[in-house]
């Protein structure tokens, strides 16, 4: 019997990454101010490049994004089943610490923001730090901002303990407000030239701060190749590994600046044929979309949010009965791919139990929801650890703890737990 691990519930993972989000502060406003001030100090004769932001736009960019908008956005995502990852920059632009508050802004807003993060966003999105400030590198001894930038000089960060300590500090600040993060986000290309050391540092920090041995990081947005979920530093027996969540599409909602509007067609066109996503959906590879928080808000016009609504409506049209795609958090995608790669699957010889019963043993330290197997033979009866699974007759009804026969194939879905899982199958 041939066994393969399929996508969860035979559906292609979808996930929305939101970067540059933080309570109260509109990161873009401070980012451009600070970058241009840095330019004036260090490169007075070189005008800012496009990636450094446009100073003439600053008067239209507000220094804050109101909690009302976060509420509206998060409620919409909840109601529409959108899941993914949402950044929580713990010391945004050095303006204030998430675990101390933002003295220049209203305490009410800060508290409302924290409530929305915890109660409305967290159920559907992993919350991660995006390093400490998303602008200048912090001197951890004095907690002052240095002249180096997280996403410029620290694209090639120090690979000694300083990098791990930096990530530990970011994670601890979230933990101080009751949020044990599932992973981290790179501000810009932070860590890109030292990815192996960066992945190791995130894994070490995650185990140290949150006792989480299976975190993820988001660093790559790739438009020129098919997406994958690389797993680094797997320790099969110990259940330790870290996933790199790679995005395949973005930044086409509102752009990080909040003044460069994107276009839903770049994700998926109205006829569902064009754009970046359809060929990836066709190959059933994980579609991780990227947007930036100031871009959804779009200086109060919410134009990037409107694009998200259009993209979601088109993805719903692509999958009207919910059998082709599945919205997942980044951490859920990471855990699924760990289980897929690091679970031992052994088919016992026929007759080991009885003539009609086949036995499969799975052994893993990498638990995941909706683990889905395909067997190349029709099965009449399936038990997982002694429990009968229910047979269903359509992909729409195919959920965890069910099995589905299509032609000569049988699909089985269940939550994979740590340790041994025994499948007993009666062949049709
Ligand atoms: Zn960012």
PDB file of C-alpha atoms in Angstrom, residues 129-366:
ATOM      1  CA  UNK A 129       7.498  40.886  17.080  1.00  0.00           C
ATOM      2  CA  UNK A 130       9.030  42.468  13.998  1.00  0.00           C
ATOM      3  CA  UNK A 131      12.302  42.848  15.876  1.00  0.00           C
ATOM      4  CA  UNK A 132      12.356  45.762  18.341  1.00  0.00           C
ATOM      5  CA  UNK A 133      11.816  49.123  16.655  1.00  0.00           C
ATOM      6  CA  UNK A 134      11.599  48.392  12.908  1.00  0.00           C
ATOM      7  CA  UNK A 135      13.790  51.489  12.578  1.00  0.00           C
ATOM      8  CA  UNK A 136      17.129  51.853  14.409  1.00  0.00           C
ATOM      9  CA  UNK A 137      18.921  49.019  16.182  1.00  0.00           C
ATOM     10  CA  UNK A 138      18.559  49.263  19.971  1.00  0.00           C
ATOM     11  CA  UNK A 139      21.602  49.174  22.251  1.00  0.00           C
ATOM     12  CA  UNK A 140      20.381  46.567  24.734  1.00  0.00           C
ATOM     13  CA  UNK A 141      22.568  47.921  27.551  1.00  0.00           C
ATOM     14  CA  UNK A 142      21.142  51.434  27.500  1.00  0.00           C
ATOM     15  CA  UNK A 143      17.949  50.812  25.521  1.00  0.00           C
ATOM     16  CA  UNK A 144      18.840  53.807  23.344  1.00  0.00           C
ATOM     17  CA  UNK A 145      18.670  53.860  19.556  1.00  0.00           C
ATOM     18  CA  UNK A 146      21.961  53.484  17.655  1.00  0.00           C
ATOM     19  CA  UNK A 147      22.905  54.749  14.212  1.00  0.00           C
ATOM     20  CA  UNK A 148      22.492  51.268  12.683  1.00  0.00           C
ATOM     21  CA  UNK A 149      19.191  50.151  11.175  1.00  0.00           C
ATOM     22  CA  UNK A 150      17.482  46.839  11.766  1.00  0.00           C
ATOM     23  CA  UNK A 151      16.696  46.419   8.079  1.00  0.00           C
ATOM     24  CA  UNK A 152      19.877  47.960   6.648  1.00  0.00           C
ATOM     25  CA  UNK A 153      23.043  47.120   8.593  1.00  0.00           C
ATOM     26  CA  UNK A 154      21.378  44.117  10.276  1.00  0.00           C
ATOM     27  CA  UNK A 155      20.537  42.464   6.981  1.00  0.00           C
ATOM     28  CA  UNK A 156      23.945  41.060   7.888  1.00  0.00           C
ATOM     29  CA  UNK A 157      23.591  40.982  11.688  1.00  0.00           C
ATOM     30  CA  UNK A 158      26.249  39.983  14.202  1.00  0.00           C
ATOM     31  CA  UNK A 159      25.999  36.208  14.511  1.00  0.00           C
ATOM     32  CA  UNK A 160      27.192  35.971  18.105  1.00  0.00           C
ATOM     33  CA  UNK A 161      24.966  36.173  21.197  1.00  0.00           C
ATOM     34  CA  UNK A 162      23.959  39.722  20.319  1.00  0.00           C
ATOM     35  CA  UNK A 163      21.531  38.461  17.680  1.00  0.00           C
ATOM     36  CA  UNK A 164      19.950  35.889  20.004  1.00  0.00           C
ATOM     37  CA  UNK A 165      19.755  38.433  22.845  1.00  0.00           C
ATOM     38  CA  UNK A 166      18.083  40.899  20.514  1.00  0.00           C
ATOM     39  CA  UNK A 167      15.386  38.398  19.564  1.00  0.00           C
ATOM     40  CA  UNK A 168      14.992  37.287  23.190  1.00  0.00           C
ATOM     41  CA  UNK A 169      14.382  40.921  24.187  1.00  0.00           C
ATOM     42  CA  UNK A 170      11.702  41.341  21.511  1.00  0.00           C
ATOM     43  CA  UNK A 171       9.960  38.128  22.554  1.00  0.00           C
ATOM     44  CA  UNK A 172      10.133  39.014  26.252  1.00  0.00           C
ATOM     45  CA  UNK A 173       8.426  42.353  25.645  1.00  0.00           C
ATOM     46  CA  UNK A 174       5.463  40.562  24.100  1.00  0.00           C
ATOM     47  CA  UNK A 175       5.499  37.986  26.855  1.00  0.00           C
ATOM     48  CA  UNK A 176       5.339  40.856  29.375  1.00  0.00           C
ATOM     49  CA  UNK A 177       1.892  41.740  28.024  1.00  0.00           C
ATOM     50  CA  UNK A 178       0.719  38.130  28.093  1.00  0.00           C
ATOM     51  CA  UNK A 179       1.526  37.200  24.503  1.00  0.00           C
ATOM     52  CA  UNK A 180       3.877  34.226  24.090  1.00  0.00           C
ATOM     53  CA  UNK A 181       4.648  34.692  20.392  1.00  0.00           C
ATOM     54  CA  UNK A 182       4.730  31.787  17.929  1.00  0.00           C
ATOM     55  CA  UNK A 183       7.635  33.208  15.935  1.00  0.00           C
ATOM     56  CA  UNK A 184       9.154  36.392  14.561  1.00  0.00           C
ATOM     57  CA  UNK A 185       8.982  38.636  11.520  1.00  0.00           C
ATOM     58  CA  UNK A 186      12.006  40.231   9.897  1.00  0.00           C
ATOM     59  CA  UNK A 187      11.712  43.972   9.440  1.00  0.00           C
ATOM     60  CA  UNK A 188      12.666  44.304   5.776  1.00  0.00           C
ATOM     61  CA  UNK A 189      15.511  41.929   4.998  1.00  0.00           C
ATOM     62  CA  UNK A 190      16.745  41.674   8.609  1.00  0.00           C
ATOM     63  CA  UNK A 191      18.963  38.591   8.870  1.00  0.00           C
ATOM     64  CA  UNK A 192      18.841  37.689   5.180  1.00  0.00           C
ATOM     65  CA  UNK A 193      22.606  37.410   4.683  1.00  0.00           C
ATOM     66  CA  UNK A 194      22.938  35.197   7.757  1.00  0.00           C
ATOM     67  CA  UNK A 195      19.807  33.118   7.450  1.00  0.00           C
ATOM     68  CA  UNK A 196      21.236  29.983   9.082  1.00  0.00           C
ATOM     69  CA  UNK A 197      22.406  31.921  12.137  1.00  0.00           C
ATOM     70  CA  UNK A 198      19.165  33.906  12.192  1.00  0.00           C
ATOM     71  CA  UNK A 199      16.993  30.764  12.102  1.00  0.00           C
ATOM     72  CA  UNK A 200      19.079  29.256  14.895  1.00  0.00           C
ATOM     73  CA  UNK A 201      18.814  32.435  16.983  1.00  0.00           C
ATOM     74  CA  UNK A 202      15.006  32.531  16.622  1.00  0.00           C
ATOM     75  CA  UNK A 203      14.755  28.869  17.599  1.00  0.00           C
ATOM     76  CA  UNK A 204      16.995  29.367  20.644  1.00  0.00           C
ATOM     77  CA  UNK A 205      15.127  32.517  21.721  1.00  0.00           C
ATOM     78  CA  UNK A 206      11.748  30.844  21.289  1.00  0.00           C
ATOM     79  CA  UNK A 207      12.743  27.901  23.457  1.00  0.00           C
ATOM     80  CA  UNK A 208      14.279  30.236  26.040  1.00  0.00           C
ATOM     81  CA  UNK A 209      11.414  32.748  26.342  1.00  0.00           C
ATOM     82  CA  UNK A 210       8.316  30.750  25.472  1.00  0.00           C
ATOM     83  CA  UNK A 211       9.400  27.146  25.857  1.00  0.00           C
ATOM     84  CA  UNK A 212       8.263  26.760  22.237  1.00  0.00           C
ATOM     85  CA  UNK A 213      10.378  24.241  20.319  1.00  0.00           C
ATOM     86  CA  UNK A 214       8.566  24.657  16.969  1.00  0.00           C
ATOM     87  CA  UNK A 215       8.446  28.354  16.023  1.00  0.00           C
ATOM     88  CA  UNK A 216       8.549  30.030  12.601  1.00  0.00           C
ATOM     89  CA  UNK A 217      10.037  33.134  11.064  1.00  0.00           C
ATOM     90  CA  UNK A 218       8.920  35.245   8.130  1.00  0.00           C
ATOM     91  CA  UNK A 219      11.768  36.644   6.041  1.00  0.00           C
ATOM     92  CA  UNK A 220      11.187  35.843   2.359  1.00  0.00           C
ATOM     93  CA  UNK A 221       8.783  37.227  -0.213  1.00  0.00           C
ATOM     94  CA  UNK A 222       9.455  35.439  -3.516  1.00  0.00           C
ATOM     95  CA  UNK A 223       7.722  36.351  -6.744  1.00  0.00           C
ATOM     96  CA  UNK A 224       9.999  34.409  -9.044  1.00  0.00           C
ATOM     97  CA  UNK A 225       9.667  30.858  -7.751  1.00  0.00           C
ATOM     98  CA  UNK A 226       7.115  28.419  -6.385  1.00  0.00           C
ATOM     99  CA  UNK A 227       6.582  28.616  -2.635  1.00  0.00           C
ATOM    100  CA  UNK A 228       7.841  26.044  -0.180  1.00  0.00           C
ATOM    101  CA  UNK A 229       8.002  25.782   3.620  1.00  0.00           C
ATOM    102  CA  UNK A 230      11.651  25.075   4.455  1.00  0.00           C
ATOM    103  CA  UNK A 231      12.226  23.399   7.813  1.00  0.00           C
ATOM    104  CA  UNK A 232      15.500  24.199   9.575  1.00  0.00           C
ATOM    105  CA  UNK A 233      17.340  22.384  12.364  1.00  0.00           C
ATOM    106  CA  UNK A 234      14.968  19.415  12.705  1.00  0.00           C
ATOM    107  CA  UNK A 235      15.604  17.181  15.700  1.00  0.00           C
ATOM    108  CA  UNK A 236      13.236  14.313  15.075  1.00  0.00           C
ATOM    109  CA  UNK A 237      13.434  12.621  18.449  1.00  0.00           C
ATOM    110  CA  UNK A 238      13.263  15.857  20.439  1.00  0.00           C
ATOM    111  CA  UNK A 239      10.424  17.466  18.473  1.00  0.00           C
ATOM    112  CA  UNK A 240      12.461  20.568  17.713  1.00  0.00           C
ATOM    113  CA  UNK A 241      12.475  22.485  14.413  1.00  0.00           C
ATOM    114  CA  UNK A 242      11.849  25.915  12.943  1.00  0.00           C
ATOM    115  CA  UNK A 243       9.852  26.731   9.805  1.00  0.00           C
ATOM    116  CA  UNK A 244      10.535  29.497   7.327  1.00  0.00           C
ATOM    117  CA  UNK A 245       7.193  30.870   6.145  1.00  0.00           C
ATOM    118  CA  UNK A 246       7.739  32.107   2.592  1.00  0.00           C
ATOM    119  CA  UNK A 247       5.279  34.499   1.013  1.00  0.00           C
ATOM    120  CA  UNK A 248       4.559  34.269  -2.694  1.00  0.00           C
ATOM    121  CA  UNK A 249       2.495  37.447  -3.218  1.00  0.00           C
ATOM    122  CA  UNK A 250       2.498  41.076  -2.095  1.00  0.00           C
ATOM    123  CA  UNK A 251       2.821  43.900  -1.133  1.00  0.00           C
ATOM    124  CA  UNK A 252      -0.238  44.823  -3.241  1.00  0.00           C
ATOM    125  CA  UNK A 253      -2.876  45.987  -0.754  1.00  0.00           C
ATOM    126  CA  UNK A 254      -1.838  49.464   0.236  1.00  0.00           C
ATOM    127  CA  UNK A 255       1.951  49.243   0.312  1.00  0.00           C
ATOM    128  CA  UNK A 256       4.111  49.833   3.385  1.00  0.00           C
ATOM    129  CA  UNK A 257       4.036  53.599   2.858  1.00  0.00           C
ATOM    130  CA  UNK A 258       0.292  54.001   3.006  1.00  0.00           C
ATOM    131  CA  UNK A 259       0.407  56.108  -0.148  1.00  0.00           C
ATOM    132  CA  UNK A 260       1.329  53.543  -2.855  1.00  0.00           C
ATOM    133  CA  UNK A 261      -1.929  51.814  -3.649  1.00  0.00           C
ATOM    134  CA  UNK A 262      -1.740  48.199  -4.873  1.00  0.00           C
ATOM    135  CA  UNK A 263      -4.199  46.285  -7.026  1.00  0.00           C
ATOM    136  CA  UNK A 264      -6.306  43.185  -6.368  1.00  0.00           C
ATOM    137  CA  UNK A 265      -5.570  42.004  -9.935  1.00  0.00           C
ATOM    138  CA  UNK A 266      -1.953  41.409  -9.024  1.00  0.00           C
ATOM    139  CA  UNK A 267      -3.120  38.725  -6.593  1.00  0.00           C
ATOM    140  CA  UNK A 268      -6.023  37.334  -8.635  1.00  0.00           C
ATOM    141  CA  UNK A 269      -8.065  38.878 -11.441  1.00  0.00           C
ATOM    142  CA  UNK A 270     -11.844  38.973 -11.452  1.00  0.00           C
ATOM    143  CA  UNK A 271     -12.055  36.098 -13.970  1.00  0.00           C
ATOM    144  CA  UNK A 272      -9.857  34.102 -11.545  1.00  0.00           C
ATOM    145  CA  UNK A 273      -7.343  33.363 -14.316  1.00  0.00           C
ATOM    146  CA  UNK A 274      -4.725  36.088 -13.979  1.00  0.00           C
ATOM    147  CA  UNK A 275      -2.422  37.303 -11.223  1.00  0.00           C
ATOM    148  CA  UNK A 276       0.152  35.604  -9.045  1.00  0.00           C
ATOM    149  CA  UNK A 277      -2.130  33.264  -7.095  1.00  0.00           C
ATOM    150  CA  UNK A 278      -3.979  31.107  -9.681  1.00  0.00           C
ATOM    151  CA  UNK A 279      -0.916  29.136 -10.906  1.00  0.00           C
ATOM    152  CA  UNK A 280       0.120  28.501  -7.292  1.00  0.00           C
ATOM    153  CA  UNK A 281      -3.394  27.442  -6.282  1.00  0.00           C
ATOM    154  CA  UNK A 282      -3.379  25.160  -9.320  1.00  0.00           C
ATOM    155  CA  UNK A 283      -0.257  23.426  -7.964  1.00  0.00           C
ATOM    156  CA  UNK A 284      -1.824  23.311  -4.470  1.00  0.00           C
ATOM    157  CA  UNK A 285       1.139  25.074  -2.857  1.00  0.00           C
ATOM    158  CA  UNK A 286       0.711  27.356   0.175  1.00  0.00           C
ATOM    159  CA  UNK A 287      -0.430  30.844  -0.800  1.00  0.00           C
ATOM    160  CA  UNK A 288       0.899  33.302   1.770  1.00  0.00           C
ATOM    161  CA  UNK A 289      -0.105  36.898   0.996  1.00  0.00           C
ATOM    162  CA  UNK A 290       1.709  39.920   2.382  1.00  0.00           C
ATOM    163  CA  UNK A 291       0.361  43.349   3.273  1.00  0.00           C
ATOM    164  CA  UNK A 292       1.404  46.242   5.499  1.00  0.00           C
ATOM    165  CA  UNK A 293      -0.718  47.701   8.246  1.00  0.00           C
ATOM    166  CA  UNK A 294      -0.296  51.380   7.243  1.00  0.00           C
ATOM    167  CA  UNK A 295      -1.279  50.322   3.712  1.00  0.00           C
ATOM    168  CA  UNK A 296      -4.595  48.806   4.815  1.00  0.00           C
ATOM    169  CA  UNK A 297      -5.366  52.020   6.693  1.00  0.00           C
ATOM    170  CA  UNK A 298      -4.138  54.185   3.823  1.00  0.00           C
ATOM    171  CA  UNK A 299      -4.131  57.415   5.814  1.00  0.00           C
ATOM    172  CA  UNK A 300      -7.735  56.891   6.828  1.00  0.00           C
ATOM    173  CA  UNK A 301      -9.080  56.108   3.364  1.00  0.00           C
ATOM    174  CA  UNK A 302      -8.878  52.351   4.082  1.00  0.00           C
ATOM    175  CA  UNK A 303      -8.116  51.704   0.407  1.00  0.00           C
ATOM    176  CA  UNK A 304      -5.778  48.790   1.119  1.00  0.00           C
ATOM    177  CA  UNK A 305      -8.502  47.214   3.273  1.00  0.00           C
ATOM    178  CA  UNK A 306     -10.897  47.512   0.310  1.00  0.00           C
ATOM    179  CA  UNK A 307      -8.391  45.624  -1.843  1.00  0.00           C
ATOM    180  CA  UNK A 308      -8.214  42.884   0.787  1.00  0.00           C
ATOM    181  CA  UNK A 309     -12.015  42.585   0.652  1.00  0.00           C
ATOM    182  CA  UNK A 310     -11.882  42.264  -3.141  1.00  0.00           C
ATOM    183  CA  UNK A 311      -9.124  39.634  -3.027  1.00  0.00           C
ATOM    184  CA  UNK A 312     -11.023  37.645  -0.396  1.00  0.00           C
ATOM    185  CA  UNK A 313     -14.231  37.783  -2.470  1.00  0.00           C
ATOM    186  CA  UNK A 314     -12.345  36.486  -5.509  1.00  0.00           C
ATOM    187  CA  UNK A 315     -10.718  33.689  -3.512  1.00  0.00           C
ATOM    188  CA  UNK A 316     -14.217  32.762  -2.287  1.00  0.00           C
ATOM    189  CA  UNK A 317     -15.403  32.668  -5.903  1.00  0.00           C
ATOM    190  CA  UNK A 318     -12.472  30.413  -6.737  1.00  0.00           C
ATOM    191  CA  UNK A 319     -13.564  28.047  -3.978  1.00  0.00           C
ATOM    192  CA  UNK A 320     -17.335  28.494  -3.588  1.00  0.00           C
ATOM    193  CA  UNK A 321     -17.942  25.344  -1.533  1.00  0.00           C
ATOM    194  CA  UNK A 322     -14.790  25.568   0.592  1.00  0.00           C
ATOM    195  CA  UNK A 323     -13.238  22.340  -0.678  1.00  0.00           C
ATOM    196  CA  UNK A 324     -10.109  23.732  -2.294  1.00  0.00           C
ATOM    197  CA  UNK A 325      -8.574  26.169   0.192  1.00  0.00           C
ATOM    198  CA  UNK A 326      -8.100  26.511   3.935  1.00  0.00           C
ATOM    199  CA  UNK A 327      -7.131  29.701   5.806  1.00  0.00           C
ATOM    200  CA  UNK A 328      -4.435  28.962   8.351  1.00  0.00           C
ATOM    201  CA  UNK A 329      -2.186  30.824  10.749  1.00  0.00           C
ATOM    202  CA  UNK A 330       1.514  30.881   9.822  1.00  0.00           C
ATOM    203  CA  UNK A 331       2.283  28.649  12.811  1.00  0.00           C
ATOM    204  CA  UNK A 332      -0.315  26.104  11.667  1.00  0.00           C
ATOM    205  CA  UNK A 333       1.345  25.925   8.244  1.00  0.00           C
ATOM    206  CA  UNK A 334       4.743  25.509   9.911  1.00  0.00           C
ATOM    207  CA  UNK A 335       3.469  22.736  12.175  1.00  0.00           C
ATOM    208  CA  UNK A 336       1.795  20.944   9.283  1.00  0.00           C
ATOM    209  CA  UNK A 337       4.947  20.916   7.194  1.00  0.00           C
ATOM    210  CA  UNK A 338       7.015  19.730  10.158  1.00  0.00           C
ATOM    211  CA  UNK A 339       4.601  16.835  10.678  1.00  0.00           C
ATOM    212  CA  UNK A 340       4.589  16.081   6.963  1.00  0.00           C
ATOM    213  CA  UNK A 341       8.390  15.819   6.813  1.00  0.00           C
ATOM    214  CA  UNK A 342       9.235  14.463  10.238  1.00  0.00           C
ATOM    215  CA  UNK A 343       6.627  11.785  10.949  1.00  0.00           C
ATOM    216  CA  UNK A 344       7.632   8.131  10.539  1.00  0.00           C
ATOM    217  CA  UNK A 345       4.978   6.105   8.725  1.00  0.00           C
ATOM    218  CA  UNK A 346       5.286   2.339   8.791  1.00  0.00           C
ATOM    219  CA  UNK A 347       2.919  -0.085   7.066  1.00  0.00           C
ATOM    220  CA  UNK A 348       2.885  -3.385   8.940  1.00  0.00           C
ATOM    221  CA  UNK A 349       2.802  -6.520   6.788  1.00  0.00           C
ATOM    222  CA  UNK A 350      -0.687  -7.762   5.881  1.00  0.00           C
ATOM    223  CA  UNK A 351      -1.799 -10.474   8.230  1.00  0.00           C
ATOM    224  CA  UNK A 352       0.077  -9.038  11.204  1.00  0.00           C
ATOM    225  CA  UNK A 353      -3.283  -8.487  12.891  1.00  0.00           C
ATOM    226  CA  UNK A 354      -5.777 -10.372  10.729  1.00  0.00           C
ATOM    227  CA  UNK A 355      -6.129 -11.207   7.064  1.00  0.00           C
ATOM    228  CA  UNK A 356      -8.462  -8.355   6.273  1.00  0.00           C
ATOM    229  CA  UNK A 357      -6.870  -5.695   8.456  1.00  0.00           C
ATOM    230  CA  UNK A 358      -3.962  -3.536   7.444  1.00  0.00           C
ATOM    231  CA  UNK A 359      -2.085  -1.650  10.130  1.00  0.00           C
ATOM    232  CA  UNK A 360      -0.205   1.585   9.815  1.00  0.00           C
ATOM    233  CA  UNK A 361       1.899   3.037  12.593  1.00  0.00           C
ATOM    234  CA  UNK A 362       2.772   6.696  12.749  1.00  0.00           C
ATOM    235  CA  UNK A 363       5.365   7.976  15.119  1.00  0.00           C
ATOM    236  CA  UNK A 364       6.016  11.682  15.608  1.00  0.00           C
ATOM    237  CA  UNK A 365       7.107  14.426  17.958  1.00  0.00           C
ATOM    238  CA  UNK A 366       5.446  16.998  15.649  1.00  0.00           C
TER     239      UNK A 366
END
